[in-house]
Amino acid sequence: MSQQQWTAVDEYFSEVLIGHDEPLEAALAAADAAGLPHINVAPNQGKLLHLLARTAGARRILEVGTLGGYSAIWLARALPEDGRLITLELDPAHAAVATANLAHAGFADTVEVRVGRAADSLEQLVKEGGEPFDLVFIDADKPSNPLYYQRALELTRPGSLIVVDNVVRGGAVADADSTDPAIVGTRHMHDLIAAEPRVSATSVQTVGTKGYDGFTLIRVEG
């Protein structure tokens, strides 16, 4: 099956099950106008995040990697009225686009965009000692996945979900001899998950508008 076919299937499902959505479409248009890379989640993947957050009854969500705020809008829509989402972004220009997009979608008071290195922001969140997060979505620089996962464990509770995007890397994750930092980091993260008795996890391969990739779903058990 070709990339063109994968894309057509994604577009079909998105048209039938999601349809026209002005705030989301405006967010993508603003990101494109600002020259942001086209690495946001696909609409059907965004809807999956939304449904996972709703199924988990998430009241507090953490996102590592904001980009233009597209996935943050999907996640924020799953929150109850007293819910809160904190999203972490390295690039101030990206954060500015995301902040405007979130405001346009009606989430200016629901979502906090923190700018800076995610490692530093996560350390600060641990120091703040706030309520645990019910869901963490990790979609940032892949070499740092082991650190992001470990910090997510510190910031969650039993029953929380952690979702890590882009873990298949076109199939390259299976190459134990790879020296690609993204592959090395992703494999190390999976080794940490496998050795951690407090979690249960699986990874799923996907194809679609984003090519051949996948995600890891982790449930904190204890």
mmCIF file with all atom_site columns, C-alpha atoms in Angstrom, residues 40-194:
data_model
loop_
_atom_site.group_PDB
_atom_site.id
_atom_site.type_symbol
_atom_site.label_atom_id
_atom_site.label_alt_id
_atom_site.label_comp_id
_atom_site.label_asym_id
_atom_site.label_entity_id
_atom_site.label_seq_id
_atom_site.pdbx_PDB_ins_code
_atom_site.Cartn_x
_atom_site.Cartn_y
_atom_site.Cartn_z
_atom_site.occupancy
_atom_site.B_iso_or_equiv
_atom_site.pdbx_formal_charge
_atom_site.auth_seq_id
_atom_site.auth_comp_id
_atom_site.auth_asym_id
_atom_site.auth_atom_id
_atom_site.pdbx_PDB_model_num
ATOM 1   C CA . ASN A 1 40  ? 1.723   18.287 14.040 1.00 0.00 ? 40  ASN A CA 1
ATOM 2   C CA . VAL A 1 41  ? -0.409  15.225 14.671 1.00 0.00 ? 41  VAL A CA 1
ATOM 3   C CA . ALA A 1 42  ? -2.960  14.315 12.005 1.00 0.00 ? 42  ALA A CA 1
ATOM 4   C CA . PRO A 1 43  ? -6.634  15.120 12.689 1.00 0.00 ? 43  PRO A CA 1
ATOM 5   C CA . ASN A 1 44  ? -7.547  11.499 13.414 1.00 0.00 ? 44  ASN A CA 1
ATOM 6   C CA . GLN A 1 45  ? -4.564  11.216 15.757 1.00 0.00 ? 45  GLN A CA 1
ATOM 7   C CA . GLY A 1 46  ? -5.625  14.406 17.507 1.00 0.00 ? 46  GLY A CA 1
ATOM 8   C CA . LYS A 1 47  ? -9.093  12.941 17.955 1.00 0.00 ? 47  LYS A CA 1
ATOM 9   C CA . LEU A 1 48  ? -7.507  9.800  19.442 1.00 0.00 ? 48  LEU A CA 1
ATOM 10  C CA . LEU A 1 49  ? -5.678  11.923 22.031 1.00 0.00 ? 49  LEU A CA 1
ATOM 11  C CA . HIS A 1 50  ? -8.955  13.696 22.801 1.00 0.00 ? 50  HIS A CA 1
ATOM 12  C CA . LEU A 1 51  ? -10.785 10.412 23.308 1.00 0.00 ? 51  LEU A CA 1
ATOM 13  C CA . LEU A 1 52  ? -8.008  8.970  25.469 1.00 0.00 ? 52  LEU A CA 1
ATOM 14  C CA . ALA A 1 53  ? -8.117  12.057 27.695 1.00 0.00 ? 53  ALA A CA 1
ATOM 15  C CA . ARG A 1 54  ? -11.898 11.864 27.994 1.00 0.00 ? 54  ARG A CA 1
ATOM 16  C CA . THR A 1 55  ? -11.844 8.127  28.676 1.00 0.00 ? 55  THR A CA 1
ATOM 17  C CA . ALA A 1 56  ? -9.270  8.682  31.413 1.00 0.00 ? 56  ALA A CA 1
ATOM 18  C CA . GLY A 1 57  ? -11.384 11.471 32.902 1.00 0.00 ? 57  GLY A CA 1
ATOM 19  C CA . ALA A 1 58  ? -8.349  13.732 32.721 1.00 0.00 ? 58  ALA A CA 1
ATOM 20  C CA . ARG A 1 59  ? -8.550  16.970 34.693 1.00 0.00 ? 59  ARG A CA 1
ATOM 21  C CA . ARG A 1 60  ? -4.863  17.863 34.457 1.00 0.00 ? 60  ARG A CA 1
ATOM 22  C CA . ILE A 1 61  ? -2.901  17.291 31.247 1.00 0.00 ? 61  ILE A CA 1
ATOM 23  C CA . LEU A 1 62  ? 0.768   17.884 30.447 1.00 0.00 ? 62  LEU A CA 1
ATOM 24  C CA . GLU A 1 63  ? 2.081   18.174 26.904 1.00 0.00 ? 63  GLU A CA 1
ATOM 25  C CA . VAL A 1 64  ? 5.778   18.102 26.037 1.00 0.00 ? 64  VAL A CA 1
ATOM 26  C CA . GLY A 1 65  ? 6.154   19.792 22.665 1.00 0.00 ? 65  GLY A CA 1
ATOM 27  C CA . THR A 1 66  ? 3.586   22.464 21.743 1.00 0.00 ? 66  THR A CA 1
ATOM 28  C CA . LEU A 1 67  ? 4.504   23.486 18.184 1.00 0.00 ? 67  LEU A CA 1
ATOM 29  C CA . GLY A 1 68  ? 1.475   25.505 16.960 1.00 0.00 ? 68  GLY A CA 1
ATOM 30  C CA . GLY A 1 69  ? -0.968  24.287 19.585 1.00 0.00 ? 69  GLY A CA 1
ATOM 31  C CA . TYR A 1 70  ? -2.939  21.905 17.353 1.00 0.00 ? 70  TYR A CA 1
ATOM 32  C CA . SER A 1 71  ? -2.730  18.868 19.637 1.00 0.00 ? 71  SER A CA 1
ATOM 33  C CA . ALA A 1 72  ? -3.152  21.110 22.688 1.00 0.00 ? 72  ALA A CA 1
ATOM 34  C CA . ILE A 1 73  ? -6.536  22.228 21.345 1.00 0.00 ? 73  ILE A CA 1
ATOM 35  C CA . TRP A 1 74  ? -7.621  18.614 20.940 1.00 0.00 ? 74  TRP A CA 1
ATOM 36  C CA . LEU A 1 75  ? -6.507  17.807 24.485 1.00 0.00 ? 75  LEU A CA 1
ATOM 37  C CA . ALA A 1 76  ? -7.983  20.959 26.025 1.00 0.00 ? 76  ALA A CA 1
ATOM 38  C CA . ARG A 1 77  ? -11.364 20.084 24.554 1.00 0.00 ? 77  ARG A CA 1
ATOM 39  C CA . ALA A 1 78  ? -11.366 16.926 26.679 1.00 0.00 ? 78  ALA A CA 1
ATOM 40  C CA . LEU A 1 79  ? -11.002 18.821 29.954 1.00 0.00 ? 79  LEU A CA 1
ATOM 41  C CA . PRO A 1 80  ? -13.835 19.605 32.368 1.00 0.00 ? 80  PRO A CA 1
ATOM 42  C CA . GLU A 1 81  ? -14.568 23.230 33.255 1.00 0.00 ? 81  GLU A CA 1
ATOM 43  C CA . ASP A 1 82  ? -12.034 23.190 36.105 1.00 0.00 ? 82  ASP A CA 1
ATOM 44  C CA . GLY A 1 83  ? -9.417  21.369 34.024 1.00 0.00 ? 83  GLY A CA 1
ATOM 45  C CA . ARG A 1 84  ? -5.929  22.606 33.246 1.00 0.00 ? 84  ARG A CA 1
ATOM 46  C CA . LEU A 1 85  ? -3.365  21.883 30.544 1.00 0.00 ? 85  LEU A CA 1
ATOM 47  C CA . ILE A 1 86  ? 0.304   22.859 30.686 1.00 0.00 ? 86  ILE A CA 1
ATOM 48  C CA . THR A 1 87  ? 2.222   22.608 27.432 1.00 0.00 ? 87  THR A CA 1
ATOM 49  C CA . LEU A 1 88  ? 5.986   23.014 27.051 1.00 0.00 ? 88  LEU A CA 1
ATOM 50  C CA . GLU A 1 89  ? 7.662   24.619 24.027 1.00 0.00 ? 89  GLU A CA 1
ATOM 51  C CA . LEU A 1 90  ? 11.315  25.417 23.370 1.00 0.00 ? 90  LEU A CA 1
ATOM 52  C CA . ASP A 1 91  ? 10.891  27.961 20.563 1.00 0.00 ? 91  ASP A CA 1
ATOM 53  C CA . PRO A 1 92  ? 9.391   31.349 21.590 1.00 0.00 ? 92  PRO A CA 1
ATOM 54  C CA . ALA A 1 93  ? 8.093   31.922 18.041 1.00 0.00 ? 93  ALA A CA 1
ATOM 55  C CA . HIS A 1 94  ? 6.269   28.598 18.071 1.00 0.00 ? 94  HIS A CA 1
ATOM 56  C CA . ALA A 1 95  ? 4.903   29.374 21.526 1.00 0.00 ? 95  ALA A CA 1
ATOM 57  C CA . ALA A 1 96  ? 3.544   32.714 20.314 1.00 0.00 ? 96  ALA A CA 1
ATOM 58  C CA . VAL A 1 97  ? 1.693   31.025 17.456 1.00 0.00 ? 97  VAL A CA 1
ATOM 59  C CA . ALA A 1 98  ? 0.339   28.382 19.822 1.00 0.00 ? 98  ALA A CA 1
ATOM 60  C CA . THR A 1 99  ? -0.802  30.951 22.373 1.00 0.00 ? 99  THR A CA 1
ATOM 61  C CA . ALA A 1 100 ? -2.758  32.839 19.702 1.00 0.00 ? 100 ALA A CA 1
ATOM 62  C CA . ASN A 1 101 ? -4.264  29.624 18.339 1.00 0.00 ? 101 ASN A CA 1
ATOM 63  C CA . LEU A 1 102 ? -5.332  28.466 21.800 1.00 0.00 ? 102 LEU A CA 1
ATOM 64  C CA . ALA A 1 103 ? -6.926  31.843 22.507 1.00 0.00 ? 103 ALA A CA 1
ATOM 65  C CA . HIS A 1 104 ? -8.789  31.688 19.199 1.00 0.00 ? 104 HIS A CA 1
ATOM 66  C CA . ALA A 1 105 ? -10.080 28.236 20.168 1.00 0.00 ? 105 ALA A CA 1
ATOM 67  C CA . GLY A 1 106 ? -11.320 29.575 23.510 1.00 0.00 ? 106 GLY A CA 1
ATOM 68  C CA . PHE A 1 107 ? -8.643  28.137 25.781 1.00 0.00 ? 107 PHE A CA 1
ATOM 69  C CA . ALA A 1 108 ? -6.652  31.218 26.805 1.00 0.00 ? 108 ALA A CA 1
ATOM 70  C CA . ASP A 1 109 ? -7.568  30.627 30.454 1.00 0.00 ? 109 ASP A CA 1
ATOM 71  C CA . THR A 1 110 ? -7.328  26.831 30.319 1.00 0.00 ? 110 THR A CA 1
ATOM 72  C CA . VAL A 1 111 ? -3.914  26.240 28.777 1.00 0.00 ? 111 VAL A CA 1
ATOM 73  C CA . GLU A 1 112 ? -0.569  27.550 30.017 1.00 0.00 ? 112 GLU A CA 1
ATOM 74  C CA . VAL A 1 113 ? 2.272   27.622 27.482 1.00 0.00 ? 113 VAL A CA 1
ATOM 75  C CA . ARG A 1 114 ? 5.655   27.456 29.211 1.00 0.00 ? 114 ARG A CA 1
ATOM 76  C CA . VAL A 1 115 ? 8.625   28.501 27.079 1.00 0.00 ? 115 VAL A CA 1
ATOM 77  C CA . GLY A 1 116 ? 12.098  27.011 27.499 1.00 0.00 ? 116 GLY A CA 1
ATOM 78  C CA . ARG A 1 117 ? 13.913  23.703 27.455 1.00 0.00 ? 117 ARG A CA 1
ATOM 79  C CA . ALA A 1 118 ? 11.457  20.955 28.293 1.00 0.00 ? 118 ALA A CA 1
ATOM 80  C CA . ALA A 1 119 ? 14.003  19.354 30.611 1.00 0.00 ? 119 ALA A CA 1
ATOM 81  C CA . ASP A 1 120 ? 14.152  22.553 32.664 1.00 0.00 ? 120 ASP A CA 1
ATOM 82  C CA . SER A 1 121 ? 10.379  23.061 32.628 1.00 0.00 ? 121 SER A CA 1
ATOM 83  C CA . LEU A 1 122 ? 9.794   19.472 33.752 1.00 0.00 ? 122 LEU A CA 1
ATOM 84  C CA . GLU A 1 123 ? 12.301  19.861 36.573 1.00 0.00 ? 123 GLU A CA 1
ATOM 85  C CA . GLN A 1 124 ? 10.484  23.017 37.650 1.00 0.00 ? 124 GLN A CA 1
ATOM 86  C CA . LEU A 1 125 ? 7.138   21.211 37.612 1.00 0.00 ? 125 LEU A CA 1
ATOM 87  C CA . VAL A 1 126 ? 8.585   18.505 39.857 1.00 0.00 ? 126 VAL A CA 1
ATOM 88  C CA . LYS A 1 127 ? 9.884   21.186 42.252 1.00 0.00 ? 127 LYS A CA 1
ATOM 89  C CA . GLU A 1 128 ? 6.489   22.907 42.302 1.00 0.00 ? 128 GLU A CA 1
ATOM 90  C CA . GLY A 1 129 ? 4.921   19.714 43.608 1.00 0.00 ? 129 GLY A CA 1
ATOM 91  C CA . GLY A 1 130 ? 1.480   20.364 42.177 1.00 0.00 ? 130 GLY A CA 1
ATOM 92  C CA . GLU A 1 131 ? -1.306  17.869 41.678 1.00 0.00 ? 131 GLU A CA 1
ATOM 93  C CA . PRO A 1 132 ? -0.374  14.863 39.517 1.00 0.00 ? 132 PRO A CA 1
ATOM 94  C CA . PHE A 1 133 ? -1.210  14.925 35.844 1.00 0.00 ? 133 PHE A CA 1
ATOM 95  C CA . ASP A 1 134 ? -3.829  12.486 34.581 1.00 0.00 ? 134 ASP A CA 1
ATOM 96  C CA . LEU A 1 135 ? -2.393  12.360 31.067 1.00 0.00 ? 135 LEU A CA 1
ATOM 97  C CA . VAL A 1 136 ? 0.989   13.274 29.605 1.00 0.00 ? 136 VAL A CA 1
ATOM 98  C CA . PHE A 1 137 ? 1.561   13.590 25.855 1.00 0.00 ? 137 PHE A CA 1
ATOM 99  C CA . ILE A 1 138 ? 5.223   13.533 24.810 1.00 0.00 ? 138 ILE A CA 1
ATOM 100 C CA . ASP A 1 139 ? 5.936   14.814 21.310 1.00 0.00 ? 139 ASP A CA 1
ATOM 101 C CA . ALA A 1 140 ? 9.230   16.687 21.368 1.00 0.00 ? 140 ALA A CA 1
ATOM 102 C CA . ASP A 1 141 ? 12.895  15.977 20.549 1.00 0.00 ? 141 ASP A CA 1
ATOM 103 C CA . LYS A 1 142 ? 13.274  12.212 20.410 1.00 0.00 ? 142 LYS A CA 1
ATOM 104 C CA . PRO A 1 143 ? 16.799  11.877 21.885 1.00 0.00 ? 143 PRO A CA 1
ATOM 105 C CA . SER A 1 144 ? 15.348  13.230 25.151 1.00 0.00 ? 144 SER A CA 1
ATOM 106 C CA . ASN A 1 145 ? 12.494  10.702 25.300 1.00 0.00 ? 145 ASN A CA 1
ATOM 107 C CA . PRO A 1 146 ? 14.090  8.740  28.179 1.00 0.00 ? 146 PRO A CA 1
ATOM 108 C CA . LEU A 1 147 ? 14.280  11.882 30.325 1.00 0.00 ? 147 LEU A CA 1
ATOM 109 C CA . TYR A 1 148 ? 10.777  13.012 29.388 1.00 0.00 ? 148 TYR A CA 1
ATOM 110 C CA . TYR A 1 149 ? 9.365   9.590  30.241 1.00 0.00 ? 149 TYR A CA 1
ATOM 111 C CA . GLN A 1 150 ? 11.136  9.492  33.605 1.00 0.00 ? 150 GLN A CA 1
ATOM 112 C CA . ARG A 1 151 ? 9.914   12.971 34.496 1.00 0.00 ? 151 ARG A CA 1
ATOM 113 C CA . ALA A 1 152 ? 6.396   12.024 33.399 1.00 0.00 ? 152 ALA A CA 1
ATOM 114 C CA . LEU A 1 153 ? 6.492   9.165  35.891 1.00 0.00 ? 153 LEU A CA 1
ATOM 115 C CA . GLU A 1 154 ? 7.357   11.640 38.641 1.00 0.00 ? 154 GLU A CA 1
ATOM 116 C CA . LEU A 1 155 ? 4.485   13.909 37.650 1.00 0.00 ? 155 LEU A CA 1
ATOM 117 C CA . THR A 1 156 ? 1.695   11.327 37.354 1.00 0.00 ? 156 THR A CA 1
ATOM 118 C CA . ARG A 1 157 ? -0.253  8.957  39.615 1.00 0.00 ? 157 ARG A CA 1
ATOM 119 C CA . PRO A 1 158 ? -1.554  5.383  39.441 1.00 0.00 ? 158 PRO A CA 1
ATOM 120 C CA . GLY A 1 159 ? -4.113  5.326  36.645 1.00 0.00 ? 159 GLY A CA 1
ATOM 121 C CA . SER A 1 160 ? -2.493  8.131  34.648 1.00 0.00 ? 160 SER A CA 1
ATOM 122 C CA . LEU A 1 161 ? -1.719  7.686  30.954 1.00 0.00 ? 161 LEU A CA 1
ATOM 123 C CA . ILE A 1 162 ? 1.495   8.637  29.169 1.00 0.00 ? 162 ILE A CA 1
ATOM 124 C CA . VAL A 1 163 ? 1.457   8.789  25.364 1.00 0.00 ? 163 VAL A CA 1
ATOM 125 C CA . VAL A 1 164 ? 4.714   9.068  23.416 1.00 0.00 ? 164 VAL A CA 1
ATOM 126 C CA . ASP A 1 165 ? 4.468   9.926  19.714 1.00 0.00 ? 165 ASP A CA 1
ATOM 127 C CA . ASN A 1 166 ? 6.753   9.093  16.779 1.00 0.00 ? 166 ASN A CA 1
ATOM 128 C CA . VAL A 1 167 ? 8.314   5.944  18.235 1.00 0.00 ? 167 VAL A CA 1
ATOM 129 C CA . VAL A 1 168 ? 8.521   3.794  15.086 1.00 0.00 ? 168 VAL A CA 1
ATOM 130 C CA . ARG A 1 169 ? 10.603  6.179  12.973 1.00 0.00 ? 169 ARG A CA 1
ATOM 131 C CA . GLY A 1 170 ? 9.743   4.503  9.669  1.00 0.00 ? 170 GLY A CA 1
ATOM 132 C CA . GLY A 1 171 ? 10.676  1.135  11.140 1.00 0.00 ? 171 GLY A CA 1
ATOM 133 C CA . ALA A 1 172 ? 14.180  2.212  12.141 1.00 0.00 ? 172 ALA A CA 1
ATOM 134 C CA . VAL A 1 173 ? 13.411  1.676  15.839 1.00 0.00 ? 173 VAL A CA 1
ATOM 135 C CA . ALA A 1 174 ? 13.983  -2.059 15.270 1.00 0.00 ? 174 ALA A CA 1
ATOM 136 C CA . ASP A 1 175 ? 17.640  -1.440 14.335 1.00 0.00 ? 175 ASP A CA 1
ATOM 137 C CA . ALA A 1 176 ? 19.649  -2.200 17.464 1.00 0.00 ? 176 ALA A CA 1
ATOM 138 C CA . ASP A 1 177 ? 22.826  -0.949 15.762 1.00 0.00 ? 177 ASP A CA 1
ATOM 139 C CA . SER A 1 178 ? 21.456  2.471  14.828 1.00 0.00 ? 178 SER A CA 1
ATOM 140 C CA . THR A 1 179 ? 23.514  5.472  15.894 1.00 0.00 ? 179 THR A CA 1
ATOM 141 C CA . ASP A 1 180 ? 20.722  7.943  15.086 1.00 0.00 ? 180 ASP A CA 1
ATOM 142 C CA . PRO A 1 181 ? 20.154  9.875  18.346 1.00 0.00 ? 181 PRO A CA 1
ATOM 143 C CA . ALA A 1 182 ? 16.374  9.734  17.842 1.00 0.00 ? 182 ALA A CA 1
ATOM 144 C CA . ILE A 1 183 ? 16.475  5.944  17.524 1.00 0.00 ? 183 ILE A CA 1
ATOM 145 C CA . VAL A 1 184 ? 18.919  5.518  20.391 1.00 0.00 ? 184 VAL A CA 1
ATOM 146 C CA . GLY A 1 185 ? 16.759  7.689  22.637 1.00 0.00 ? 185 GLY A CA 1
ATOM 147 C CA . THR A 1 186 ? 13.530  5.954  21.684 1.00 0.00 ? 186 THR A CA 1
ATOM 148 C CA . ARG A 1 187 ? 15.002  2.472  22.218 1.00 0.00 ? 187 ARG A CA 1
ATOM 149 C CA . HIS A 1 188 ? 16.445  3.537  25.576 1.00 0.00 ? 188 HIS A CA 1
ATOM 150 C CA . MET A 1 189 ? 13.032  4.809  26.617 1.00 0.00 ? 189 MET A CA 1
ATOM 151 C CA . HIS A 1 190 ? 11.464  1.458  25.781 1.00 0.00 ? 190 HIS A CA 1
ATOM 152 C CA . ASP A 1 191 ? 14.166  -0.325 27.786 1.00 0.00 ? 191 ASP A CA 1
ATOM 153 C CA . LEU A 1 192 ? 13.291  1.881  30.759 1.00 0.00 ? 192 LEU A CA 1
ATOM 154 C CA . ILE A 1 193 ? 9.598   1.132  30.314 1.00 0.00 ? 193 ILE A CA 1
ATOM 155 C CA . ALA A 1 194 ? 10.241  -2.605 30.131 1.00 0.00 ? 194 ALA A CA 1
#
